[in-house]
């Protein structure tokens, strides 16, 4: 296998896709940023709860990708079909549960994040609308995972690009009331997001059906499993779900901390989200490629090459993240001037971005090492332990103490609670070097 060529073929489309999504997110943020601090904060809080759903279904898609990669590496096409069937059922059930709760009690959910009535009212309406698109969003993630493991990463890229264009165009039309449409503000942004999610799902479904019809894609729904296969799936999935749910719950605790520090503080954190998405998105392709390539090698039984290539991924990730942090430090002031918010929000945003630039390289290393390499062997319980220790043993306590006991400013609170990334990295690196995570699921 030509390592660099394979990495390029897998990582580039995923990176471009992530950057496209993040870039359009910046455009969306600029549009909604014209609506004022309350609307910015409301979208941030509504999006924070929906991110709880997103990380759960992304965890399922990640588990599917782990098994897809190893089965493809071993040449087990029927195994891929069996895993796709199982994951479709699980991810659909979870999506429906989240959708019911989000549409039944949206304002009650948002009241947990903020004590300000105006923010709760706007955020609740936003959450109700975007919840409609939960199921197509989840199924798109699953199909994208399969396409990438099959070497067809360009299909998810095209679908994502189309969805991003639709989302941005509808934002422009619906938020501000152009082309004869009413001015819907935050609700318009939510409608645009929901329509875009349905569009992405339909495009991916069409791609998949065309590949199956042409016999270029071996996939069929089946109720049968090999002996022990479902147990293996559950043993990988449950720690992953627990990991992502508890991590996201921790992120939601952070959102509660920011929200209760004030509207300006919450708005400043929200304005940093697109930049964080851009930086992480730039390295997402490398993380995804590490999971797929190392998973394939483990499925082939080639542990020595898998370990050697893992070290290369770690090195590339560190170099890339340092470069991106330098760019962020140089451009942060230009970024905040785009938004129609008060000077205090702009200043807070700049300071938070400095803190983020410092911690970003460690975040990226955790994404590649824990989120890609170690998980590729199916030993998701290791990462569950790491995340619980990092988020709940360090991040949440540090955030609560720094915000409500020491009463530090939000940029200091963010930096202090983000130090849990260093704890995660130290533990995960130790696990990596012990090599017990290397496991052939297809054997």
Short mmCIF file of C-alpha atoms in Angstrom, two decimals:
data_model
loop_
_atom_site.label_atom_id
_atom_site.label_comp_id
_atom_site.label_asym_id
_atom_site.label_seq_id
_atom_site.Cartn_x
_atom_site.Cartn_y
_atom_site.Cartn_z
CA UNK A 1 0.00 0.00 0.00
CA UNK A 2 1.32 3.45 -0.93
CA UNK A 3 0.75 5.19 2.40
CA UNK A 4 0.77 8.82 1.30
CA UNK A 5 -1.33 8.16 -1.80
CA UNK A 6 -3.96 6.27 0.22
CA UNK A 7 -4.05 8.96 2.90
CA UNK A 8 -4.47 11.61 0.22
CA UNK A 9 -7.32 9.74 -1.51
CA UNK A 10 -9.26 9.29 1.73
CA UNK A 11 -8.30 12.38 3.70
CA UNK A 12 -8.58 15.05 1.00
CA UNK A 13 -12.32 14.65 0.19
CA UNK A 14 -13.16 14.41 3.90
CA UNK A 15 -11.06 17.47 4.70
CA UNK A 16 -12.59 19.46 1.86
CA UNK A 17 -16.05 18.36 3.01
CA UNK A 18 -15.36 19.45 6.58
CA UNK A 19 -13.91 22.77 5.47
CA UNK A 20 -16.84 23.41 3.15
CA UNK A 21 -19.27 22.73 5.97
CA UNK A 22 -17.30 24.91 8.37
CA UNK A 23 -16.92 27.69 5.80
CA UNK A 24 -20.62 27.81 5.15
CA UNK A 25 -21.11 27.72 8.92
CA UNK A 26 -19.06 30.90 9.11
CA UNK A 27 -21.28 32.47 6.47
CA UNK A 28 -24.36 31.34 8.38
CA UNK A 29 -22.90 32.78 11.58
CA UNK A 30 -22.27 36.10 9.84
CA UNK A 31 -25.89 36.19 8.66
CA UNK A 32 -27.38 35.30 12.04
CA UNK A 33 -24.82 37.57 13.69
CA UNK A 34 -26.64 40.52 12.15
CA UNK A 35 -29.69 39.68 14.29
CA UNK A 36 -28.06 40.70 17.58
CA UNK A 37 -26.57 39.05 20.66
CA UNK A 38 -29.79 37.38 21.86
CA UNK A 39 -30.30 35.58 18.55
CA UNK A 40 -26.64 34.55 18.37
CA UNK A 41 -26.80 33.16 21.89
CA UNK A 42 -30.12 31.39 21.20
CA UNK A 43 -28.78 29.65 18.09
CA UNK A 44 -25.71 28.63 20.04
CA UNK A 45 -27.76 27.08 22.84
CA UNK A 46 -30.24 25.38 20.48
CA UNK A 47 -27.36 24.02 18.48
CA UNK A 48 -25.61 22.84 21.63
CA UNK A 49 -28.47 20.51 22.57
CA UNK A 50 -28.81 19.23 19.01
CA UNK A 51 -25.08 18.52 19.14
CA UNK A 52 -25.86 16.03 21.91
CA UNK A 53 -27.89 14.11 19.35
CA UNK A 54 -25.26 14.62 16.68
CA UNK A 55 -22.43 13.09 18.69
CA UNK A 56 -24.55 10.07 19.65
CA UNK A 57 -25.45 9.22 16.05
CA UNK A 58 -21.92 10.09 14.95
CA UNK A 59 -20.72 7.51 17.49
CA UNK A 60 -22.88 4.86 15.83
CA UNK A 61 -21.58 5.85 12.41
CA UNK A 62 -18.04 5.68 13.78
CA UNK A 63 -18.58 2.18 15.15
CA UNK A 64 -20.02 1.18 11.79
CA UNK A 65 -16.93 2.60 10.10
CA UNK A 66 -14.63 0.62 12.41
CA UNK A 67 -16.32 -2.65 11.46
CA UNK A 68 -16.77 -1.68 7.78
CA UNK A 69 -13.04 -0.95 7.46
CA UNK A 70 -11.96 -4.23 9.03
CA UNK A 71 -14.48 -6.33 7.07
CA UNK A 72 -13.45 -4.63 3.83
CA UNK A 73 -9.80 -5.28 4.71
CA UNK A 74 -10.59 -8.99 5.16
CA UNK A 75 -12.81 -9.13 2.03
CA UNK A 76 -16.04 -10.00 3.92
CA UNK A 77 -18.74 -8.29 1.81
CA UNK A 78 -21.59 -10.08 3.59
CA UNK A 79 -20.25 -8.80 6.89
CA UNK A 80 -20.49 -5.25 5.59
CA UNK A 81 -24.15 -5.82 4.64
CA UNK A 82 -24.96 -7.30 8.04
CA UNK A 83 -23.38 -4.37 9.86
CA UNK A 84 -25.15 -1.83 7.67
CA UNK A 85 -28.51 -3.42 8.51
CA UNK A 86 -27.84 -3.43 12.25
CA UNK A 87 -26.62 0.16 12.28
CA UNK A 88 -29.54 1.44 10.22
CA UNK A 89 -31.99 0.02 12.77
CA UNK A 90 -30.12 1.37 15.79
CA UNK A 91 -29.43 4.84 14.43
CA UNK A 92 -33.06 5.27 13.26
CA UNK A 93 -34.48 4.33 16.68
CA UNK A 94 -32.21 6.76 18.54
CA UNK A 95 -33.00 9.57 16.08
CA UNK A 96 -36.73 9.18 16.62
CA UNK A 97 -36.35 9.28 20.42
CA UNK A 98 -34.34 12.51 20.28
CA UNK A 99 -36.80 14.00 17.82
CA UNK A 100 -39.80 13.28 20.06
CA UNK A 101 -38.21 14.94 23.10
CA UNK A 102 -36.91 17.95 21.18
CA UNK A 103 -40.30 18.67 19.61
CA UNK A 104 -42.37 17.93 22.70
CA UNK A 105 -40.54 20.08 25.28
CA UNK A 106 -38.11 22.40 23.42
CA UNK A 107 -38.56 25.37 25.77
CA UNK A 108 -38.17 23.19 28.85
CA UNK A 109 -34.90 21.86 27.47
CA UNK A 110 -33.61 25.35 26.69
CA UNK A 111 -34.50 26.59 30.18
CA UNK A 112 -31.75 24.30 31.46
CA UNK A 113 -29.21 26.31 29.48
CA UNK A 114 -30.24 29.87 30.21
CA UNK A 115 -32.20 31.87 32.77
CA UNK A 116 -33.08 34.66 30.34
CA UNK A 117 -36.65 34.44 29.02
CA UNK A 118 -35.98 36.06 25.64
CA UNK A 119 -33.11 33.69 24.87
CA UNK A 120 -35.13 30.61 25.93
CA UNK A 121 -38.04 31.60 23.69
CA UNK A 122 -35.89 31.99 20.58
CA UNK A 123 -33.73 28.94 21.28
CA UNK A 124 -36.76 26.70 21.90
CA UNK A 125 -38.30 27.58 18.55
CA UNK A 126 -34.98 26.94 16.82
CA UNK A 127 -34.61 23.50 18.45
CA UNK A 128 -38.18 22.46 17.52
CA UNK A 129 -37.57 23.09 13.83
CA UNK A 130 -34.10 21.54 13.46
CA UNK A 131 -35.29 18.39 15.28
CA UNK A 132 -37.40 17.58 12.20
CA UNK A 133 -34.18 16.84 10.32
CA UNK A 134 -32.64 14.50 12.92
CA UNK A 135 -33.43 11.21 11.13
CA UNK A 136 -32.11 12.17 7.67
CA UNK A 137 -29.03 13.65 9.33
CA UNK A 138 -28.32 10.34 11.09
CA UNK A 139 -28.84 8.19 8.00
CA UNK A 140 -26.58 10.51 6.00
CA UNK A 141 -23.81 9.97 8.53
CA UNK A 142 -24.15 6.19 8.24
CA UNK A 143 -24.12 6.19 4.44
CA UNK A 144 -21.15 8.57 4.40
CA UNK A 145 -19.23 6.22 6.69
CA UNK A 146 -19.82 3.29 4.34
CA UNK A 147 -18.90 5.27 1.23
CA UNK A 148 -15.61 6.40 2.77
CA UNK A 149 -14.62 2.92 3.88
CA UNK A 150 -15.34 1.67 0.36
CA UNK A 151 -13.03 4.31 -1.06
CA UNK A 152 -15.82 6.57 -2.37
CA UNK A 153 -15.19 9.61 -0.18
CA UNK A 154 -16.09 11.96 -3.05
CA UNK A 155 -19.79 11.04 -2.79
CA UNK A 156 -20.26 12.41 0.75
CA UNK A 157 -18.24 15.46 -0.33
CA UNK A 158 -20.62 16.22 -3.21
CA UNK A 159 -23.73 15.68 -1.05
CA UNK A 160 -22.33 17.87 1.71
CA UNK A 161 -21.38 20.62 -0.73
CA UNK A 162 -24.87 20.62 -2.24
CA UNK A 163 -26.45 20.72 1.22
CA UNK A 164 -24.19 23.59 2.30
CA UNK A 165 -25.12 25.64 -0.78
CA UNK A 166 -28.83 25.00 -0.17
CA UNK A 167 -28.50 25.89 3.50
CA UNK A 168 -26.68 29.14 2.81
CA UNK A 169 -29.05 30.21 0.02
CA UNK A 170 -32.11 29.52 2.16
CA UNK A 171 -30.51 31.33 5.09
CA UNK A 172 -30.11 34.43 2.96
CA UNK A 173 -33.69 34.21 1.72
CA UNK A 174 -35.46 33.23 4.94
CA UNK A 175 -33.48 35.04 7.64
CA UNK A 176 -33.71 38.44 5.96
CA UNK A 177 -36.89 38.01 3.91
CA UNK A 178 -35.50 38.24 0.36
CA UNK A 179 -37.17 37.15 -2.89
CA UNK A 180 -40.65 37.88 -1.56
CA UNK A 181 -40.33 35.59 1.48
CA UNK A 182 -41.15 36.79 5.01
CA UNK A 183 -38.31 37.81 7.35
CA UNK A 184 -38.10 34.81 9.71
CA UNK A 185 -34.85 35.50 11.53
CA UNK A 186 -33.69 32.59 13.69
CA UNK A 187 -36.60 30.40 12.55
CA UNK A 188 -35.46 30.94 8.98
CA UNK A 189 -32.00 29.66 9.87
CA UNK A 190 -33.56 26.55 11.43
CA UNK A 191 -35.74 25.87 8.38
CA UNK A 192 -32.72 26.23 6.07
CA UNK A 193 -30.73 23.72 8.15
CA UNK A 194 -33.58 21.19 8.12
CA UNK A 195 -34.16 21.42 4.37
CA UNK A 196 -30.41 21.02 3.75
CA UNK A 197 -30.30 17.85 5.86
CA UNK A 198 -33.10 16.28 3.85
CA UNK A 199 -31.34 17.26 0.62
CA UNK A 200 -28.07 15.65 1.72
CA UNK A 201 -29.86 12.43 2.66
CA UNK A 202 -31.66 12.21 -0.69
CA UNK A 203 -28.46 12.78 -2.67
CA UNK A 204 -26.57 10.08 -0.77
CA UNK A 205 -29.48 7.65 -1.07
CA UNK A 206 -29.56 8.19 -4.85
CA UNK A 207 -25.80 7.59 -5.08
CA UNK A 208 -26.12 4.37 -3.09
CA UNK A 209 -29.07 3.02 -5.08
CA UNK A 210 -27.27 3.74 -8.37
CA UNK A 211 -24.14 1.92 -7.19
CA UNK A 212 -26.21 -1.08 -6.07
CA UNK A 213 -28.21 -1.16 -9.32
CA UNK A 214 -24.98 -1.19 -11.35
CA UNK A 215 -23.53 -3.96 -9.14
CA UNK A 216 -20.67 -1.62 -8.24
CA UNK A 217 -21.68 -1.79 -4.61
CA UNK A 218 -22.32 -5.04 -2.77
CA UNK A 219 -24.95 -4.24 -0.16
CA UNK A 220 -28.19 -5.83 0.95
CA UNK A 221 -30.37 -5.66 4.03
CA UNK A 222 -30.30 -8.88 6.03
CA UNK A 223 -31.61 -10.02 9.41
CA UNK A 224 -29.04 -12.78 9.89
CA UNK A 225 -25.72 -12.41 11.73
CA UNK A 226 -22.73 -14.62 12.29
CA UNK A 227 -22.37 -16.22 15.70
CA UNK A 228 -21.16 -13.60 18.17
CA UNK A 229 -21.30 -10.78 15.62
CA UNK A 230 -24.10 -8.83 17.25
CA UNK A 231 -22.40 -9.23 20.63
CA UNK A 232 -19.19 -7.85 19.13
CA UNK A 233 -21.11 -4.89 17.70
CA UNK A 234 -22.74 -4.13 21.05
CA UNK A 235 -19.43 -4.45 22.90
CA UNK A 236 -17.94 -1.82 20.60
CA UNK A 237 -21.05 0.38 20.43
CA UNK A 238 -21.98 0.69 24.11
CA UNK A 239 -18.64 2.14 25.26
CA UNK A 240 -18.67 4.42 22.21
CA UNK A 241 -22.19 5.64 22.97
CA UNK A 242 -21.31 6.15 26.61
CA UNK A 243 -18.15 8.00 25.58
CA UNK A 244 -19.82 10.35 23.14
CA UNK A 245 -22.93 10.89 25.28
CA UNK A 246 -20.94 11.71 28.41
CA UNK A 247 -18.53 13.88 26.43
CA UNK A 248 -21.39 15.76 24.82
CA UNK A 249 -23.17 16.02 28.16
CA UNK A 250 -19.99 17.56 29.48
CA UNK A 251 -19.97 19.99 26.56
CA UNK A 252 -23.55 20.87 27.45
CA UNK A 253 -22.48 21.51 31.04
CA UNK A 254 -19.87 23.86 29.61
CA UNK A 255 -22.65 25.56 27.61
CA UNK A 256 -24.68 25.95 30.81
CA UNK A 257 -21.64 27.54 32.46
CA UNK A 258 -21.15 29.97 29.57
CA UNK A 259 -24.88 30.71 29.32
CA UNK A 260 -25.17 31.52 32.99
CA UNK A 261 -22.18 33.83 32.89
CA UNK A 262 -24.22 36.22 30.73
CA UNK A 263 -25.53 36.85 27.21
CA UNK A 264 -22.33 38.56 26.03
CA UNK A 265 -20.21 35.66 27.24
CA UNK A 266 -22.50 33.11 25.60
CA UNK A 267 -22.55 35.10 22.35
CA UNK A 268 -18.74 35.30 22.35
CA UNK A 269 -18.43 31.54 22.74
CA UNK A 270 -20.96 31.05 19.92
CA UNK A 271 -18.94 33.29 17.60
CA UNK A 272 -15.88 31.08 18.12
CA UNK A 273 -17.74 27.94 16.99
CA UNK A 274 -17.22 28.40 13.22
CA UNK A 275 -13.48 29.00 13.71
CA UNK A 276 -13.20 25.92 15.89
CA UNK A 277 -15.09 23.97 13.23
CA UNK A 278 -12.73 25.26 10.52
CA UNK A 279 -9.60 24.25 12.41
CA UNK A 280 -10.89 20.85 13.46
CA UNK A 281 -12.40 20.36 9.99
CA UNK A 282 -9.01 20.93 8.41
CA UNK A 283 -7.67 17.95 10.36
CA UNK A 284 -10.79 15.77 10.27
CA UNK A 285 -9.72 14.08 7.05
CA UNK A 286 -6.47 12.96 8.67
CA UNK A 287 -8.33 11.58 11.68
CA UNK A 288 -10.87 9.73 9.53
CA UNK A 289 -8.15 8.39 7.25
CA UNK A 290 -6.22 7.09 10.25
CA UNK A 291 -9.22 5.09 11.45
CA UNK A 292 -9.95 3.64 8.01
CA UNK A 293 -6.36 2.82 7.00
CA UNK A 294 -5.30 1.42 10.37
CA UNK A 295 -8.58 -0.54 10.56
CA UNK A 296 -7.98 -2.09 7.14
CA UNK A 297 -4.44 -3.09 8.13
CA UNK A 298 -5.68 -4.68 11.35
CA UNK A 299 -8.35 -6.53 9.34
CA UNK A 300 -5.56 -7.86 7.12
CA UNK A 301 -3.62 -8.93 10.21
CA UNK A 302 -0.73 -6.53 9.50
CA UNK A 303 -0.12 -5.10 12.99
CA UNK A 304 3.48 -3.96 12.44
CA UNK A 305 2.55 -1.73 9.49
CA UNK A 306 -0.53 -0.47 11.35
CA UNK A 307 1.59 0.69 14.29
CA UNK A 308 4.24 2.30 12.07
CA UNK A 309 1.63 4.19 10.05
CA UNK A 310 -0.11 5.31 13.24
CA UNK A 311 3.05 7.17 14.26
CA UNK A 312 3.05 8.97 10.91
CA UNK A 313 -0.54 10.12 11.45
CA UNK A 314 0.35 11.49 14.90
CA UNK A 315 3.29 13.45 13.47
CA UNK A 316 1.31 14.88 10.54
CA UNK A 317 -1.48 15.97 12.86
CA UNK A 318 0.84 17.85 15.19
CA UNK A 319 2.60 19.72 12.38
CA UNK A 320 -0.68 20.68 10.71
CA UNK A 321 -2.35 21.88 13.91
CA UNK A 322 0.62 24.09 14.90
CA UNK A 323 0.45 25.81 11.51
CA UNK A 324 -3.30 26.39 11.83
CA UNK A 325 -2.97 27.83 15.34
CA UNK A 326 -0.40 30.33 14.04
CA UNK A 327 -2.82 31.44 11.30
CA UNK A 328 -5.62 31.85 13.84
CA UNK A 329 -3.50 34.02 16.14
CA UNK A 330 -2.67 36.32 13.23
CA UNK A 331 -6.23 36.62 11.88
CA UNK A 332 -8.47 36.64 14.99
CA UNK A 333 -9.00 40.43 15.03
CA UNK A 334 -10.13 40.48 11.40
CA UNK A 335 -12.63 37.71 12.09
CA UNK A 336 -14.48 39.41 14.96
CA UNK A 337 -14.96 42.64 13.01
CA UNK A 338 -17.31 40.80 10.64
CA UNK A 339 -20.08 40.60 13.24
CA UNK A 340 -22.67 43.15 14.25
CA UNK A 341 -22.20 42.73 18.00
CA UNK A 342 -21.03 45.07 20.76
CA UNK A 343 -17.35 45.73 21.52
CA UNK A 344 -17.40 43.64 24.68
CA UNK A 345 -18.48 40.56 22.73
CA UNK A 346 -15.76 41.22 20.14
CA UNK A 347 -13.05 41.55 22.79
CA UNK A 348 -14.17 38.40 24.61
CA UNK A 349 -14.24 36.48 21.33
CA UNK A 350 -10.66 37.52 20.53
CA UNK A 351 -9.42 36.38 23.93
CA UNK A 352 -11.24 33.04 23.69
CA UNK A 353 -9.68 32.46 20.26
CA UNK A 354 -6.21 32.99 21.73
CA UNK A 355 -6.95 30.34 24.36
CA UNK A 356 -8.26 28.01 21.67
CA UNK A 357 -5.18 28.46 19.48
CA UNK A 358 -2.96 27.40 22.38
CA UNK A 359 -4.92 24.23 23.18
CA UNK A 360 -5.86 23.27 19.57
CA UNK A 361 -2.77 21.11 18.80
CA UNK A 362 -3.56 18.85 21.75
CA UNK A 363 -7.21 18.66 20.67
CA UNK A 364 -6.14 17.55 17.20
CA UNK A 365 -3.77 14.91 18.57
CA UNK A 366 -6.59 13.51 20.71
CA UNK A 367 -8.86 13.47 17.68
CA UNK A 368 -6.35 11.46 15.64
CA UNK A 369 -4.98 9.22 18.37
CA UNK A 370 -8.12 8.52 20.37
CA UNK A 371 -10.78 9.23 17.77
CA UNK A 372 -9.09 7.42 14.90
CA UNK A 373 -6.19 5.13 15.66
CA UNK A 374 -7.03 3.48 18.99
CA UNK A 375 -10.70 3.10 18.09
CA UNK A 376 -9.85 1.33 14.83
CA UNK A 377 -9.10 -1.86 16.81
CA UNK A 378 -12.58 -1.85 18.36
CA UNK A 379 -11.29 -1.34 21.91
CA UNK A 380 -13.68 1.53 22.53
CA UNK A 381 -13.76 0.89 26.28
CA UNK A 382 -10.26 2.36 26.51
CA UNK A 383 -11.40 5.65 25.01
CA UNK A 384 -14.52 5.63 27.20
CA UNK A 385 -12.33 5.53 30.30
CA UNK A 386 -10.09 8.29 28.96
CA UNK A 387 -13.01 10.58 28.14
CA UNK A 388 -14.75 10.06 31.47
CA UNK A 389 -11.55 10.90 33.34
CA UNK A 390 -10.84 13.91 31.13
CA UNK A 391 -14.31 15.48 30.97
CA UNK A 392 -15.81 14.57 34.33
CA UNK A 393 -12.68 14.17 36.39
CA UNK A 394 -11.05 17.39 35.24
CA UNK A 395 -12.98 19.51 32.70
CA UNK A 396 -16.36 19.92 34.41
CA UNK A 397 -14.99 20.48 37.94
CA UNK A 398 -12.41 22.97 36.67
CA UNK A 399 -15.07 24.83 34.68
CA UNK A 400 -17.49 25.09 37.60
CA UNK A 401 -14.80 26.17 40.06
CA UNK A 402 -13.21 28.75 37.76
CA UNK A 403 -16.59 30.26 36.76
CA UNK A 404 -18.65 30.22 39.96
CA UNK A 405 -16.10 29.98 42.77
CA UNK A 406 -13.17 31.97 41.42
CA UNK A 407 -15.43 34.14 39.17
CA UNK A 408 -12.84 34.30 36.40
CA UNK A 409 -13.62 35.87 32.98
CA UNK A 410 -14.92 33.52 30.31
CA UNK A 411 -11.68 33.27 28.32
CA UNK A 412 -9.85 32.09 31.46
CA UNK A 413 -12.65 29.66 32.27
CA UNK A 414 -12.48 28.21 28.77
CA UNK A 415 -8.71 27.78 28.87
CA UNK A 416 -8.68 26.18 32.32
CA UNK A 417 -11.40 23.62 31.57
CA UNK A 418 -9.73 22.87 28.20
CA UNK A 419 -6.64 21.65 30.04
CA UNK A 420 -8.48 18.34 30.35
CA UNK A 421 -7.29 17.73 26.77
CA UNK A 422 -3.76 17.37 28.12
CA UNK A 423 -4.94 14.70 30.54
CA UNK A 424 -6.67 12.81 27.72
CA UNK A 425 -3.58 12.94 25.53
CA UNK A 426 -1.22 11.64 28.20
CA UNK A 427 -3.42 8.64 28.99
CA UNK A 428 -4.22 7.83 25.35
CA UNK A 429 -0.55 7.96 24.35
CA UNK A 430 0.23 5.46 27.11
CA UNK A 431 -2.53 3.14 25.81
CA UNK A 432 -1.23 3.50 22.26
CA UNK A 433 2.32 2.50 23.20
CA UNK A 434 1.11 -0.63 25.03
CA UNK A 435 -0.46 -1.88 21.73
CA UNK A 436 -3.33 -3.74 23.43
CA UNK A 437 -5.79 -1.73 21.33
CA UNK A 438 -4.66 -3.60 18.19
CA UNK A 439 -7.43 -6.10 17.47
CA UNK A 440 -8.59 -7.99 14.33
CA UNK A 441 -12.41 -7.90 14.41
CA UNK A 442 -12.73 -9.87 11.16
CA UNK A 443 -10.73 -12.86 12.37
#
